[in-house]
Short mmCIF file of C-alpha atoms in Angstrom, two decimals:
data_model
loop_
_atom_site.label_atom_id
_atom_site.label_comp_id
_atom_site.label_asym_id
_atom_site.label_seq_id
_atom_site.Cartn_x
_atom_site.Cartn_y
_atom_site.Cartn_z
CA MET A 1 16.48 1.92 -2.98
CA ARG A 2 14.16 2.39 -5.95
CA CYS A 3 15.01 -0.73 -7.95
CA LEU A 4 11.66 -2.39 -8.64
CA CYS A 5 10.09 -0.05 -11.20
CA ASP A 6 9.63 3.45 -12.48
CA ILE A 7 6.30 5.24 -12.56
CA VAL A 8 5.68 6.73 -16.00
CA ASP A 9 2.50 8.77 -16.50
CA GLY A 10 0.89 7.03 -13.53
CA GLU A 11 1.73 3.55 -14.83
CA VAL A 12 4.21 1.00 -13.50
CA ALA A 13 7.22 0.23 -15.75
CA LEU A 14 8.88 -2.78 -14.14
CA SER A 15 12.64 -3.12 -13.97
CA PRO A 16 14.17 -6.60 -14.32
CA VAL A 17 14.12 -6.85 -10.51
CA GLY A 18 10.47 -5.79 -10.46
CA GLU A 19 9.68 -8.43 -13.10
CA VAL A 20 11.12 -11.13 -10.83
CA VAL A 21 9.13 -9.81 -7.86
CA ALA A 22 5.90 -9.80 -9.91
CA GLN A 23 6.57 -13.31 -11.23
CA GLU A 24 7.24 -14.68 -7.74
CA TRP A 25 4.06 -13.04 -6.41
CA LEU A 26 2.07 -14.76 -9.14
CA GLU A 27 3.65 -18.09 -8.09
CA ILE A 28 2.29 -17.93 -4.53
CA PRO A 29 -0.79 -20.11 -5.23
CA ARG A 30 1.36 -22.94 -6.58
CA PRO A 31 2.87 -23.96 -3.21
CA PHE A 32 -0.10 -22.48 -1.33
CA PRO A 33 -3.23 -23.48 -3.29
CA ARG A 34 -5.62 -22.12 -0.66
CA VAL A 35 -4.12 -18.63 -0.90
CA VAL A 36 -5.83 -16.41 -3.47
CA LEU A 37 -4.11 -13.36 -4.93
CA ASP A 38 -6.18 -10.21 -4.94
CA GLU A 39 -5.17 -6.66 -5.88
CA TRP A 40 -1.40 -6.02 -5.96
CA VAL A 41 1.15 -3.59 -7.34
CA VAL A 42 4.91 -3.29 -7.55
CA MET A 43 6.11 0.19 -6.58
CA PRO A 44 9.59 1.70 -7.06
CA ASP A 45 10.84 0.69 -3.61
CA HIS A 46 8.10 -1.46 -2.12
CA PHE A 47 5.21 -3.80 -2.89
CA HIS A 48 1.52 -3.83 -1.97
CA GLY A 49 -0.62 -6.94 -2.17
CA ILE A 50 -3.75 -8.52 -0.78
CA LEU A 51 -3.82 -12.24 -0.05
CA ILE A 52 -7.03 -14.05 0.72
CA PHE A 53 -6.67 -17.18 2.83
CA GLN A 54 -9.45 -19.65 2.09
CA GLN A 55 -11.01 -21.75 4.83
CA GLY A 56 -9.02 -24.71 5.98
CA ASN A 57 -5.71 -23.04 5.21
CA ALA A 58 -3.03 -24.05 7.72
CA GLN A 59 -0.39 -21.70 6.32
CA SER A 60 0.49 -18.50 8.11
CA LEU A 61 0.92 -15.15 6.44
CA GLY A 62 4.53 -15.12 7.61
CA THR A 63 5.19 -18.45 5.90
CA VAL A 64 3.69 -17.27 2.61
CA ILE A 65 5.47 -13.90 2.58
CA GLY A 66 8.71 -15.50 3.75
CA ARG A 67 8.72 -17.89 0.82
CA PHE A 68 7.79 -15.13 -1.66
CA LYS A 69 10.62 -12.89 -0.44
CA SER A 70 13.11 -15.77 -0.31
CA GLU A 71 12.38 -17.00 -3.84
CA ALA A 72 12.48 -13.47 -5.28
CA THR A 73 15.76 -12.76 -3.49
CA LYS A 74 17.40 -15.96 -4.77
CA ARG A 75 16.45 -15.15 -8.35
CA VAL A 76 17.48 -11.49 -8.17
CA ARG A 77 20.82 -12.24 -6.53
CA GLY A 78 21.58 -15.26 -8.73
CA ASN A 79 19.99 -14.71 -12.12
CA LEU A 80 20.27 -10.92 -12.21
CA ARG A 81 23.59 -10.83 -10.35
CA ARG A 82 22.39 -8.28 -7.81
CA PRO A 83 24.07 -9.59 -4.63
CA GLY A 84 23.07 -6.53 -2.61
CA PHE A 85 19.34 -6.98 -3.18
CA GLY A 86 17.29 -7.58 -0.07
CA TRP A 87 14.02 -6.84 1.64
CA GLN A 88 13.41 -5.11 4.92
CA GLU A 89 13.10 -7.73 7.64
CA ARG A 90 9.47 -7.20 8.49
CA PHE A 91 6.31 -6.50 6.54
CA HIS A 92 3.23 -4.48 7.39
CA ASP A 93 0.01 -6.45 7.53
CA THR A 94 -3.61 -5.61 8.21
CA ILE A 95 -6.58 -7.92 8.53
CA LEU A 96 -9.39 -6.63 6.34
CA LYS A 97 -12.51 -7.44 8.30
CA THR A 98 -15.30 -6.03 6.18
CA PRO A 99 -16.08 -5.75 2.45
CA ALA A 100 -15.69 -1.97 2.82
CA ASP A 101 -12.18 -2.44 4.25
CA LEU A 102 -11.27 -4.70 1.34
CA GLU A 103 -12.59 -2.23 -1.26
CA ARG A 104 -10.79 0.70 0.41
CA VAL A 105 -7.44 -1.12 0.32
CA ARG A 106 -8.01 -2.34 -3.24
CA ALA A 107 -8.61 1.27 -4.33
CA TYR A 108 -5.50 2.42 -2.47
CA ILE A 109 -3.38 -0.21 -4.22
CA ARG A 110 -4.87 0.53 -7.66
CA ASP A 111 -4.34 4.28 -7.26
CA ASN A 112 -0.88 4.12 -5.69
CA PRO A 113 1.09 4.54 -8.96
CA LYS A 114 -0.95 7.61 -9.89
CA ARG A 115 -0.10 9.22 -6.54
CA CYS A 116 3.62 8.75 -7.25
CA SER A 117 3.57 10.53 -10.59
CA PRO A 118 5.35 13.90 -10.72
#
């Protein structure tokens, strides 16, 4: 379901649901201060984001993403009255081991909206 945004001339135009998702992503460092947000983008029916876990972080990726998805879902279902909103159960993750890997994925995320344009 394409409910998060539209792509207009290669740019993201967030829907109200997409706005909530973006806001909740930006909130991640509040409960997880050792998690740094890197490149991210809301797409029409999915989300891409890079999280950097600083040394000494005891949180797991699953914990961080679980909270993000839970908080976004509560707000969308409650505040926006979209009871059918939900995420797929799992998420795809990759450990970026080298600076080149990180730059490649950053570029992919930045360019993703342009690839979706008609």
